[in-house]
CSV table of C-alpha atoms in Angstrom, one decimal:
chain,number,residue,atom,x,y,z
A,218,UNK,CA,66.9,103.5,110.0
A,219,UNK,CA,65.4,101.0,107.5
A,220,UNK,CA,66.8,102.5,103.8
A,221,UNK,CA,69.6,99.6,103.4
A,222,UNK,CA,67.3,97.5,103.6
A,223,UNK,CA,64.2,99.4,101.1
A,224,UNK,CA,67.5,99.2,98.2
A,225,UNK,CA,67.3,97.2,95.0
A,226,UNK,CA,67.6,93.5,95.6
A,227,UNK,CA,68.1,90.7,93.6
A,228,UNK,CA,66.5,87.5,94.7
A,229,UNK,CA,69.1,84.3,94.9
A,230,UNK,CA,72.2,83.4,96.6
A,231,UNK,CA,73.7,86.4,99.1
A,232,UNK,CA,77.4,87.1,100.3
A,233,UNK,CA,77.9,86.0,104.1
A,234,UNK,CA,80.4,89.1,103.6
A,235,UNK,CA,80.3,91.7,100.9
A,236,UNK,CA,82.7,91.4,98.7
A,237,UNK,CA,85.8,95.2,99.2
A,238,UNK,CA,87.6,96.7,96.8
A,239,UNK,CA,89.7,100.0,97.9
A,240,UNK,CA,90.2,102.0,94.2
A,241,UNK,CA,93.4,104.5,94.7
A,242,UNK,CA,95.6,106.1,92.1
A,243,UNK,CA,98.9,107.1,93.4
A,244,UNK,CA,97.5,110.5,91.9
A,245,UNK,CA,95.3,112.6,92.2
A,246,UNK,CA,92.8,114.0,89.6
A,247,UNK,CA,92.8,110.9,87.1
A,248,UNK,CA,88.2,110.4,88.0
A,249,UNK,CA,89.5,108.2,90.5
A,250,UNK,CA,86.4,109.5,93.2
A,251,UNK,CA,83.7,109.9,89.8
A,252,UNK,CA,85.9,106.1,88.5
A,253,UNK,CA,83.8,105.3,92.7
A,254,UNK,CA,80.5,106.5,92.2
A,255,UNK,CA,79.5,105.5,88.5
A,256,UNK,CA,80.6,102.1,89.6
A,257,UNK,CA,78.3,102.0,92.9
A,258,UNK,CA,76.5,103.1,90.2
A,259,UNK,CA,77.1,100.8,87.8
A,260,UNK,CA,77.3,97.8,90.5
A,261,UNK,CA,73.9,98.5,92.4
A,262,UNK,CA,71.8,98.7,88.4
A,263,UNK,CA,73.1,95.2,88.6
A,264,UNK,CA,71.2,94.7,92.3
A,265,UNK,CA,74.1,94.5,94.6
A,266,UNK,CA,74.2,96.2,97.6
A,267,UNK,CA,76.6,98.7,97.6
A,268,UNK,CA,77.9,100.7,99.5
A,269,UNK,CA,81.0,103.6,99.5
A,270,UNK,CA,83.3,104.5,102.1
A,271,UNK,CA,84.9,107.7,102.0
A,272,UNK,CA,89.0,106.6,102.8
A,273,UNK,CA,89.9,109.7,101.6
A,274,UNK,CA,89.5,111.2,105.3
A,275,UNK,CA,92.2,114.0,104.6
A,276,UNK,CA,90.6,115.6,101.5
A,277,UNK,CA,87.5,113.9,100.8
A,278,UNK,CA,85.4,114.8,97.1
A,279,UNK,CA,83.0,111.7,97.4
A,280,UNK,CA,80.1,114.7,98.8
A,281,UNK,CA,81.4,117.2,95.9
A,282,UNK,CA,81.0,114.2,93.0
A,283,UNK,CA,77.7,113.7,94.3
A,284,UNK,CA,76.7,117.1,95.4
A,285,UNK,CA,75.6,116.1,98.6
A,286,UNK,CA,75.3,118.1,101.5
A,287,UNK,CA,75.9,115.7,104.4
A,288,UNK,CA,74.4,116.5,107.8
A,289,UNK,CA,75.9,113.2,109.3
A,290,UNK,CA,79.6,112.0,108.1
A,291,UNK,CA,82.4,109.7,109.3
A,292,UNK,CA,83.4,112.6,111.7
A,293,UNK,CA,80.3,112.5,113.8
A,294,UNK,CA,80.4,108.5,114.4
A,295,UNK,CA,84.4,108.7,115.1
A,296,UNK,CA,83.3,111.2,117.7
A,297,UNK,CA,80.1,109.6,118.8
A,298,UNK,CA,78.2,112.2,117.8
A,299,UNK,CA,76.2,109.9,115.4
A,300,UNK,CA,75.7,106.3,115.2
A,301,UNK,CA,76.7,103.8,112.5
A,302,UNK,CA,73.8,103.9,110.6
A,303,UNK,CA,72.4,107.0,111.2
A,304,UNK,CA,75.3,108.2,108.6
A,305,UNK,CA,75.1,106.1,106.4
A,306,UNK,CA,73.0,108.2,103.7
A,307,UNK,CA,71.4,106.3,100.5
A,308,UNK,CA,73.0,108.5,97.2
A,309,UNK,CA,71.7,109.1,93.8
A,310,UNK,CA,72.6,105.9,91.4
A,311,UNK,CA,70.9,103.4,93.9
A,312,UNK,CA,73.4,103.0,96.7
A,313,UNK,CA,74.9,104.1,99.5
A,314,UNK,CA,77.5,106.7,101.2
A,315,UNK,CA,80.0,106.9,104.1
A,316,UNK,CA,80.6,110.1,103.9
A,317,UNK,CA,84.2,111.5,105.4
A,318,UNK,CA,82.9,115.2,104.9
A,319,UNK,CA,85.3,117.5,103.4
A,320,UNK,CA,88.4,118.8,105.5
A,321,UNK,CA,89.2,117.1,108.0
A,322,UNK,CA,92.4,117.3,108.1
A,323,UNK,CA,92.8,115.8,112.0
A,324,UNK,CA,92.6,112.7,110.0
A,325,UNK,CA,95.4,112.5,107.7
A,326,UNK,CA,97.6,111.1,110.0
A,327,UNK,CA,96.8,107.9,111.2
A,328,UNK,CA,96.3,107.5,114.9
A,329,UNK,CA,95.1,104.2,116.1
A,330,UNK,CA,92.1,106.0,116.9
A,331,UNK,CA,90.9,106.8,113.7
A,332,UNK,CA,92.8,103.2,113.3
A,333,UNK,CA,90.4,101.0,114.7
A,334,UNK,CA,87.7,103.3,114.1
A,335,UNK,CA,87.5,102.5,111.2
A,336,UNK,CA,88.3,98.4,111.3
A,337,UNK,CA,85.3,98.6,113.4
A,338,UNK,CA,83.4,100.4,111.2
A,339,UNK,CA,84.7,97.9,108.5
A,340,UNK,CA,83.8,94.8,110.2
A,341,UNK,CA,79.8,96.0,110.8
A,342,UNK,CA,79.5,97.2,107.2
A,343,UNK,CA,81.1,94.0,105.6
A,344,UNK,CA,77.7,91.8,106.4
A,345,UNK,CA,75.4,94.2,105.3
A,346,UNK,CA,76.2,95.0,102.0
A,347,UNK,CA,77.9,92.8,98.5
A,348,UNK,CA,79.5,95.4,98.0
A,349,UNK,CA,82.0,97.8,99.8
A,350,UNK,CA,84.1,100.1,97.8
A,351,UNK,CA,86.7,102.5,99.5
A,352,UNK,CA,87.8,105.3,97.4
A,353,UNK,CA,90.9,106.1,99.2
A,354,UNK,CA,93.4,109.8,99.2
A,355,UNK,CA,95.3,110.8,96.1
A,356,UNK,CA,99.0,109.4,96.7
A,357,UNK,CA,100.5,106.2,99.1
A,358,UNK,CA,100.7,107.8,102.7
A,359,UNK,CA,100.4,105.7,105.9
A,360,UNK,CA,96.4,106.6,105.7
A,361,UNK,CA,96.0,105.7,101.9
A,362,UNK,CA,98.1,102.0,102.6
A,363,UNK,CA,96.3,101.4,105.8
A,364,UNK,CA,92.3,102.4,103.7
A,365,UNK,CA,93.6,99.9,101.1
A,366,UNK,CA,95.1,96.8,103.4
A,367,UNK,CA,91.3,96.7,104.2
A,368,UNK,CA,90.2,95.3,101.5
A,369,UNK,CA,90.5,92.3,99.4
A,370,UNK,CA,90.6,93.8,96.1
A,371,UNK,CA,92.8,96.5,94.6
A,372,UNK,CA,91.2,98.6,91.4
A,373,UNK,CA,94.2,101.6,90.7
A,374,UNK,CA,93.5,104.5,88.3
A,375,UNK,CA,95.8,105.4,86.6
A,376,UNK,CA,95.6,107.6,83.1
A,377,UNK,CA,98.0,107.4,79.4
A,378,UNK,CA,99.9,110.5,81.2
A,379,UNK,CA,103.2,110.1,82.6
A,380,UNK,CA,102.8,111.4,86.2
A,381,UNK,CA,100.2,109.5,87.1
A,382,UNK,CA,101.7,106.4,85.6
A,383,UNK,CA,104.3,107.0,87.7
A,384,UNK,CA,102.4,107.6,90.7
A,385,UNK,CA,100.4,104.0,89.8
A,386,UNK,CA,103.5,102.4,89.0
A,387,UNK,CA,104.6,103.5,92.5
A,388,UNK,CA,101.3,101.8,94.5
A,389,UNK,CA,101.7,99.2,92.3
A,390,UNK,CA,104.9,98.8,93.8
A,391,UNK,CA,104.4,99.2,97.2
A,392,UNK,CA,101.2,97.5,96.8
A,393,UNK,CA,103.5,94.4,96.1
A,394,UNK,CA,106.5,94.8,98.2
A,395,UNK,CA,104.5,95.9,101.6
A,396,UNK,CA,101.0,93.7,101.1
A,397,UNK,CA,101.9,91.2,99.0
A,398,UNK,CA,99.4,91.8,96.6
A,399,UNK,CA,100.1,89.5,93.6
A,400,UNK,CA,97.1,90.3,91.5
A,401,UNK,CA,95.9,93.6,91.5
A,402,UNK,CA,93.4,95.7,88.3
A,403,UNK,CA,93.7,98.4,86.8
A,404,UNK,CA,91.5,101.2,85.0
A,405,UNK,CA,92.3,103.2,82.7
A,406,UNK,CA,91.2,106.4,82.6
A,407,UNK,CA,90.7,110.0,80.2
A,408,UNK,CA,92.3,107.6,77.2
A,409,UNK,CA,92.6,108.8,73.9
A,410,UNK,CA,91.6,106.0,72.1
A,411,UNK,CA,90.4,102.5,72.3
A,412,UNK,CA,93.4,100.6,72.9
A,413,UNK,CA,95.7,102.6,75.0
A,414,UNK,CA,94.4,100.9,77.8
A,415,UNK,CA,96.2,97.9,77.5
A,416,UNK,CA,99.1,100.1,76.3
A,417,UNK,CA,99.7,101.4,79.4
A,418,UNK,CA,98.7,97.6,81.1
A,419,UNK,CA,101.6,96.5,79.0
A,420,UNK,CA,104.2,99.1,80.4
A,421,UNK,CA,103.8,99.0,84.2
A,422,UNK,CA,103.3,95.3,83.5
A,423,UNK,CA,106.8,95.1,81.9
A,424,UNK,CA,108.0,97.5,84.5
A,425,UNK,CA,107.1,95.5,87.1
A,426,UNK,CA,108.1,92.5,85.9
A,427,UNK,CA,111.8,93.5,85.0
A,428,UNK,CA,112.0,95.9,89.2
A,429,UNK,CA,109.8,94.5,91.4
A,430,UNK,CA,108.8,90.6,90.3
A,431,UNK,CA,112.7,90.8,91.7
A,432,UNK,CA,112.6,88.7,94.6
A,433,UNK,CA,109.2,88.2,94.9
A,434,UNK,CA,108.4,84.4,95.1
A,435,UNK,CA,105.1,85.0,92.9
A,436,UNK,CA,105.1,87.5,90.1
A,437,UNK,CA,102.4,90.4,90.2
A,438,UNK,CA,99.4,90.9,87.8
A,439,UNK,CA,98.3,93.4,86.8
A,440,UNK,CA,94.9,92.8,84.9
A,441,UNK,CA,92.7,95.2,83.2
A,442,UNK,CA,89.7,95.2,84.0
A,443,UNK,CA,88.9,98.1,81.5
A,444,UNK,CA,89.2,101.8,79.8
A,445,UNK,CA,87.6,105.4,79.5
A,446,UNK,CA,88.1,107.2,76.8
A,447,UNK,CA,87.2,110.6,78.2
A,448,UNK,CA,84.2,112.0,76.4
A,449,UNK,CA,81.8,114.9,76.6
A,450,UNK,CA,79.6,113.4,79.1
A,451,UNK,CA,81.7,112.9,81.4
A,452,UNK,CA,83.2,116.2,81.5
A,453,UNK,CA,79.2,116.9,81.3
A,454,UNK,CA,78.4,114.9,83.9
A,455,UNK,CA,81.6,115.5,86.1
A,456,UNK,CA,80.8,120.0,86.0
A,457,UNK,CA,77.2,119.0,86.4
A,458,UNK,CA,78.3,117.1,89.6
A,459,UNK,CA,75.9,114.6,88.6
A,460,UNK,CA,76.5,110.7,88.0
A,461,UNK,CA,77.4,109.7,84.8
A,462,UNK,CA,75.6,106.5,85.0
A,463,UNK,CA,72.1,108.3,85.6
A,464,UNK,CA,72.6,111.4,83.6
A,465,UNK,CA,74.0,110.0,80.1
A,466,UNK,CA,74.0,106.3,80.7
A,467,UNK,CA,73.6,105.5,77.2
A,468,UNK,CA,77.1,106.5,76.8
A,469,UNK,CA,80.7,105.4,76.0
A,470,UNK,CA,82.3,106.0,79.0
A,471,UNK,CA,78.6,105.0,80.7
A,472,UNK,CA,79.2,102.2,78.6
A,473,UNK,CA,82.6,101.1,80.1
A,474,UNK,CA,82.3,101.7,83.8
A,475,UNK,CA,79.1,98.5,83.3
A,476,UNK,CA,81.5,96.8,81.3
A,477,UNK,CA,84.4,97.4,84.2
A,478,UNK,CA,81.2,96.4,86.8
A,479,UNK,CA,80.3,93.3,84.9
A,480,UNK,CA,84.0,92.0,85.3
A,481,UNK,CA,84.1,92.1,88.9
A,482,UNK,CA,81.4,90.8,89.3
A,483,UNK,CA,81.7,87.5,86.9
B,37,UNK,CA,88.2,73.3,158.9
B,38,UNK,CA,90.6,71.9,155.9
B,39,UNK,CA,88.7,72.6,152.3
B,40,UNK,CA,88.2,69.4,150.8
B,41,UNK,CA,90.4,69.2,148.0
B,42,UNK,CA,89.1,68.0,144.2
B,43,UNK,CA,90.6,64.4,143.3
B,44,UNK,CA,94.3,65.1,141.4
B,45,UNK,CA,92.8,64.5,137.6
B,46,UNK,CA,97.0,62.5,137.1
B,47,UNK,CA,98.8,61.2,139.4
B,48,UNK,CA,102.0,62.8,139.7
B,49,UNK,CA,103.7,59.9,140.8
B,50,UNK,CA,102.4,58.0,137.5
B,51,UNK,CA,104.4,60.4,135.9
B,52,UNK,CA,108.0,59.3,133.8
B,53,UNK,CA,110.5,62.3,133.7
B,54,UNK,CA,113.6,60.5,133.6
B,55,UNK,CA,114.1,62.7,129.9
B,56,UNK,CA,112.5,65.5,131.5
B,57,UNK,CA,114.8,66.1,134.2
B,58,UNK,CA,118.2,65.1,132.3
B,59,UNK,CA,117.7,67.4,129.3
B,60,UNK,CA,117.4,70.0,132.2
B,61,UNK,CA,120.8,68.7,133.6
B,62,UNK,CA,122.3,68.4,130.9
B,63,UNK,CA,121.7,72.1,129.6
B,64,UNK,CA,123.0,73.5,133.3
B,65,UNK,CA,119.1,74.6,134.3
B,66,UNK,CA,118.5,74.1,138.2
B,67,UNK,CA,115.8,72.3,139.3
B,68,UNK,CA,112.7,74.5,141.0
B,69,UNK,CA,113.2,74.3,144.9
B,70,UNK,CA,109.4,72.5,146.1
B,71,UNK,CA,108.4,69.9,147.0
B,72,UNK,CA,109.1,67.2,144.2
B,73,UNK,CA,105.9,66.3,142.6
B,74,UNK,CA,103.7,68.8,144.3
B,75,UNK,CA,102.2,71.4,141.5
B,76,UNK,CA,104.5,74.2,142.0
B,77,UNK,CA,107.2,71.4,141.3
B,78,UNK,CA,105.9,70.2,137.9
B,79,UNK,CA,105.2,74.1,136.7
B,80,UNK,CA,108.3,74.9,137.8
B,81,UNK,CA,110.5,71.9,135.6
B,82,UNK,CA,107.8,72.3,132.3
B,83,UNK,CA,108.8,76.3,132.5
B,84,UNK,CA,112.4,75.3,132.8
B,85,UNK,CA,111.5,73.3,129.8
B,86,UNK,CA,109.7,75.9,128.0
B,87,UNK,CA,112.5,78.0,128.3
B,88,UNK,CA,115.5,75.8,127.2
B,89,UNK,CA,113.1,75.0,124.3
B,90,UNK,CA,113.0,78.4,123.2
B,91,UNK,CA,116.7,79.3,123.8
B,92,UNK,CA,120.1,77.8,121.4
B,93,UNK,CA,121.7,75.5,122.6
B,94,UNK,CA,125.5,77.2,121.9
B,95,UNK,CA,124.8,80.4,123.0
B,96,UNK,CA,122.2,80.5,124.3
B,97,UNK,CA,120.2,83.1,122.6
B,98,UNK,CA,116.7,83.1,121.2
B,99,UNK,CA,116.1,80.0,118.8
B,100,UNK,CA,114.4,80.0,115.4
B,101,UNK,CA,111.0,78.9,116.8
B,102,UNK,CA,111.2,81.4,119.7
B,103,UNK,CA,112.4,84.5,117.5
B,104,UNK,CA,108.9,83.2,114.9
B,105,UNK,CA,106.6,83.8,117.2
B,106,UNK,CA,107.7,86.9,118.7
B,107,UNK,CA,108.5,88.0,114.7
B,108,UNK,CA,104.1,87.7,114.6
B,109,UNK,CA,103.5,89.6,117.5
B,110,UNK,CA,105.6,92.6,116.9
B,111,UNK,CA,104.1,92.9,112.9
B,112,UNK,CA,100.5,92.8,115.5
B,113,UNK,CA,101.6,95.2,117.4
B,114,UNK,CA,103.0,97.5,114.6
B,115,UNK,CA,99.6,97.6,112.9
B,116,UNK,CA,98.3,98.4,116.2
B,117,UNK,CA,100.5,101.7,117.0
B,118,UNK,CA,102.0,102.7,114.3
B,119,UNK,CA,105.1,102.8,116.0
B,120,UNK,CA,108.3,102.0,113.5
B,121,UNK,CA,110.2,98.2,114.0
B,122,UNK,CA,113.2,97.0,112.3
B,123,UNK,CA,114.6,93.2,111.3
B,124,UNK,CA,118.0,93.0,111.3
B,125,UNK,CA,119.4,89.4,109.9
B,126,UNK,CA,122.9,88.9,109.7
B,127,UNK,CA,125.6,86.6,108.7
B,128,UNK,CA,129.0,86.0,109.3
B,129,UNK,CA,131.1,86.7,106.5
B,130,UNK,CA,132.7,83.5,105.1
B,131,UNK,CA,131.8,81.3,107.6
B,132,UNK,CA,132.7,77.9,105.7
B,133,UNK,CA,136.6,78.4,105.8
B,134,UNK,CA,136.6,78.6,109.2
B,135,UNK,CA,134.4,75.6,110.2
B,136,UNK,CA,136.9,74.0,106.5
B,137,UNK,CA,140.5,75.8,108.2
B,138,UNK,CA,139.8,74.7,112.1
B,139,UNK,CA,136.8,73.0,112.0
B,140,UNK,CA,133.6,72.7,113.8
B,141,UNK,CA,135.0,73.4,117.2
B,142,UNK,CA,136.6,77.0,116.3
B,143,UNK,CA,133.2,77.7,114.2
B,144,UNK,CA,131.3,77.6,117.0
B,145,UNK,CA,133.9,79.3,119.3
B,146,UNK,CA,133.2,82.7,116.4
B,147,UNK,CA,129.5,81.7,116.5
B,148,UNK,CA,129.6,82.3,120.0
B,149,UNK,CA,131.9,85.8,119.9
B,150,UNK,CA,129.4,86.9,117.2
B,151,UNK,CA,126.6,86.6,119.5
B,152,UNK,CA,128.0,88.3,122.9
B,153,UNK,CA,129.2,90.7,121.0
B,154,UNK,CA,126.0,91.5,119.1
B,155,UNK,CA,123.9,91.1,122.6
B,156,UNK,CA,126.6,94.0,123.3
B,157,UNK,CA,125.1,96.5,120.9
B,158,UNK,CA,121.7,96.5,120.9
B,159,UNK,CA,119.3,97.4,123.6
B,160,UNK,CA,118.1,95.2,126.7
B,161,UNK,CA,114.5,95.4,125.3
B,162,UNK,CA,115.7,94.2,121.0
B,163,UNK,CA,115.3,90.3,120.5
B,164,UNK,CA,118.9,88.6,119.6
B,165,UNK,CA,118.3,85.5,117.7
B,166,UNK,CA,120.2,82.6,116.3
B,167,UNK,CA,117.9,81.3,113.2
B,168,UNK,CA,120.3,79.2,111.5
B,169,UNK,CA,124.0,77.9,111.4
B,170,UNK,CA,125.8,81.4,111.0
B,171,UNK,CA,122.6,82.9,110.7
B,172,UNK,CA,120.7,85.6,113.5
B,173,UNK,CA,118.5,88.1,113.4
B,174,UNK,CA,117.3,90.9,115.4
B,175,UNK,CA,114.2,92.5,116.5
B,176,UNK,CA,114.0,96.1,117.3
B,177,UNK,CA,111.2,97.6,118.0
B,178,UNK,CA,110.5,101.1,118.1
B,179,UNK,CA,113.6,102.5,116.4
B,180,UNK,CA,113.3,105.3,113.7
B,181,UNK,CA,115.0,104.9,110.9
B,182,UNK,CA,117.9,107.2,111.3
B,183,UNK,CA,118.8,104.8,114.5
B,184,UNK,CA,118.3,101.5,112.3
B,185,UNK,CA,121.1,102.7,110.5
B,186,UNK,CA,123.3,103.7,113.7
B,187,UNK,CA,122.4,99.9,115.4
B,188,UNK,CA,123.0,98.3,112.0
B,189,UNK,CA,126.3,100.3,112.0
B,190,UNK,CA,127.4,99.4,115.6
B,191,UNK,CA,126.5,96.0,115.1
B,192,UNK,CA,128.9,95.7,112.0
B,193,UNK,CA,131.5,97.4,113.5
B,194,UNK,CA,131.4,95.6,117.2
B,195,UNK,CA,131.8,91.7,115.8
B,196,UNK,CA,134.7,93.5,112.9
B,197,UNK,CA,136.2,94.3,116.4
B,198,UNK,CA,136.2,90.9,117.6
B,199,UNK,CA,138.9,88.5,117.7
B,200,UNK,CA,138.2,85.0,118.3
B,201,UNK,CA,141.1,82.6,119.6
B,202,UNK,CA,140.6,79.7,118.2
B,203,UNK,CA,143.6,78.0,118.8
B,204,UNK,CA,146.7,78.9,121.3
B,205,UNK,CA,148.2,81.3,119.4
B,206,UNK,CA,145.6,81.9,116.9
B,207,UNK,CA,142.9,84.6,116.2
B,208,UNK,CA,140.5,85.3,114.2
B,209,UNK,CA,139.3,88.2,112.9
B,210,UNK,CA,135.7,88.4,112.0
B,211,UNK,CA,133.2,90.0,109.7
B,212,UNK,CA,129.3,90.2,109.3
B,213,UNK,CA,126.4,91.2,106.8
B,214,UNK,CA,123.9,92.8,108.0
B,215,UNK,CA,119.8,93.3,105.6
B,216,UNK,CA,117.3,95.2,107.4
B,217,UNK,CA,113.4,96.1,107.1
B,218,UNK,CA,111.0,98.8,108.7
B,219,UNK,CA,107.6,96.5,109.7
B,220,UNK,CA,105.2,97.9,107.1
B,221,UNK,CA,103.1,100.6,109.7
B,222,UNK,CA,99.9,99.8,110.6
B,223,UNK,CA,99.2,97.7,107.3
B,224,UNK,CA,98.1,93.8,108.0
B,225,UNK,CA,100.8,92.0,106.6
B,226,UNK,CA,103.2,88.9,107.6
B,227,UNK,CA,106.2,88.2,109.1
B,228,UNK,CA,107.1,85.8,106.6
B,229,UNK,CA,107.1,88.7,104.6
B,230,UNK,CA,109.2,91.2,106.5
B,231,UNK,CA,112.4,88.1,106.5
B,232,UNK,CA,112.1,87.9,103.3
B,233,UNK,CA,112.6,91.7,102.5
B,234,UNK,CA,114.7,92.6,105.2
B,235,UNK,CA,117.0,88.4,103.8
B,236,UNK,CA,117.0,90.4,100.3
B,237,UNK,CA,118.9,93.3,102.0
B,238,UNK,CA,121.3,91.3,103.5
B,239,UNK,CA,121.7,89.4,99.5
B,240,UNK,CA,122.7,92.8,98.5
B,241,UNK,CA,125.5,93.7,102.0
B,242,UNK,CA,126.5,90.0,100.5
B,243,UNK,CA,126.3,91.1,97.0
B,244,UNK,CA,127.7,94.8,97.4
B,245,UNK,CA,131.8,93.2,99.0
B,246,UNK,CA,130.4,91.9,103.0
B,247,UNK,CA,131.2,93.2,106.0
B,248,UNK,CA,128.4,95.8,105.4
B,249,UNK,CA,125.0,96.8,106.4
B,250,UNK,CA,121.8,97.6,103.4
B,251,UNK,CA,119.2,98.8,105.1
B,252,UNK,CA,115.5,99.2,102.9
B,253,UNK,CA,115.3,102.3,101.1
B,254,UNK,CA,112.8,104.4,102.5
B,255,UNK,CA,109.8,105.0,100.3
B,256,UNK,CA,110.6,108.4,99.1
B,257,UNK,CA,112.5,107.5,96.2
B,258,UNK,CA,110.6,105.1,95.2
B,259,UNK,CA,110.7,105.6,91.5
B,260,UNK,CA,114.2,105.4,89.6
B,261,UNK,CA,115.0,107.1,86.9
B,262,UNK,CA,115.7,104.1,85.5
B,263,UNK,CA,112.1,102.6,86.1
B,264,UNK,CA,111.0,105.8,84.8
B,265,UNK,CA,113.3,105.7,81.5
B,266,UNK,CA,111.4,102.2,80.9
B,267,UNK,CA,108.0,103.1,81.7
B,268,UNK,CA,107.9,106.5,79.0
B,269,UNK,CA,110.7,104.4,76.7
B,270,UNK,CA,108.8,101.7,76.0
B,271,UNK,CA,105.8,104.1,75.5
B,272,UNK,CA,106.3,106.2,73.2
B,273,UNK,CA,108.3,103.1,71.2
B,274,UNK,CA,104.3,101.4,70.7
B,275,UNK,CA,103.2,104.7,70.3
B,276,UNK,CA,104.8,104.7,67.1
B,277,UNK,CA,103.5,100.8,66.3
């Protein structure tokens, strides 16, 4: 398949290996997959070659968000029924996806086979893209932690809801202590008013300083990479199962996602 | 027909081996049973030297250098297999007082006795190392959480049952504090980080009164009530602003 090279490319020097970014959240339902898909579209619009890997193997829903009905999924690659080449599909928004397919419950436990396959796949796709985004599952199971450990950067998506903040904090804590992460990006989704993102970030940073930094050789730095206000455009695009960047590119939320993409490319 | 030997790269007769042989002799290592300066004999000498340089002279345990190699291997193995592995680090309580009161020779006897007790408390597959003066570390591969607790407690208890005779008619009771942490399963991590986590638990055991074992709590109770309190108390405070 030649689709991979057919994507819009920007002239100039390319990285030899893709940036890898894991998008995670702790709690589910905070818009993690929404952010991942639209961020991928925003990066693609900047001329970056982007692959989204659906690392939410147990309960994947990137296909639902993108309204794709893939014939070939990661499962086929894992079982050697299809090549990796065939499983990398073009998605709306100008990026590529490797979908897990919904309900592959057999991968909700990390076995050495799944682990090796994922490692192989990451190594194979890295030289061919500028960005590989890993959409991880909710929670902090071993699958999620393993998927995150494959990426050099982490973006935690949280909302100002107490349960989301608690789970985001738990995720940050585990990443700092178990994976030596000292720099973690934060996107605050579904804020009521602008500025709330900064409040959430400061709260989290404060508790991290008090309870997590103690005993670590270097403190953990949380960087607020953006905030997205919940608006009708977001709700409408999600309901229609289309990318916000495509249906409401001028909306405030779309601008916020573009700003996030710009920040990541700095 | 006799095969033609390739010319030797080194002339074994020219090697200066006095110091190496002296070291081995001093350590009580037996010299290889082969024609002196033959390839097999040289290999035996090298093996004996490697063994010597990986052991602690006082206790015969694995030394720090060799321990660090074993720990890195275990990190890789756990990352691949997902098996749970425990690192215990322990420290003899109030050891300085033993040295100061009874002298260094008595201190050495205590260290030797503790090393032996620790070795008896663990499985043959576990690696027991002396990593510092009165500090030991144990790598326990394939060690589930519940077993980890049991074995840490067994080490503590077996040491506490010791009566080390440091002088005629003078026996000392010894205790140790232990800290333990499990390697993060599946994920890529580092040996250094693992040691730090175990050390943190050791400090906790010392701070809580010594002669005890503290293991890093499991991830289930990740966010304490105190942390939650701070997370949300501050939110409300700032919203009022």
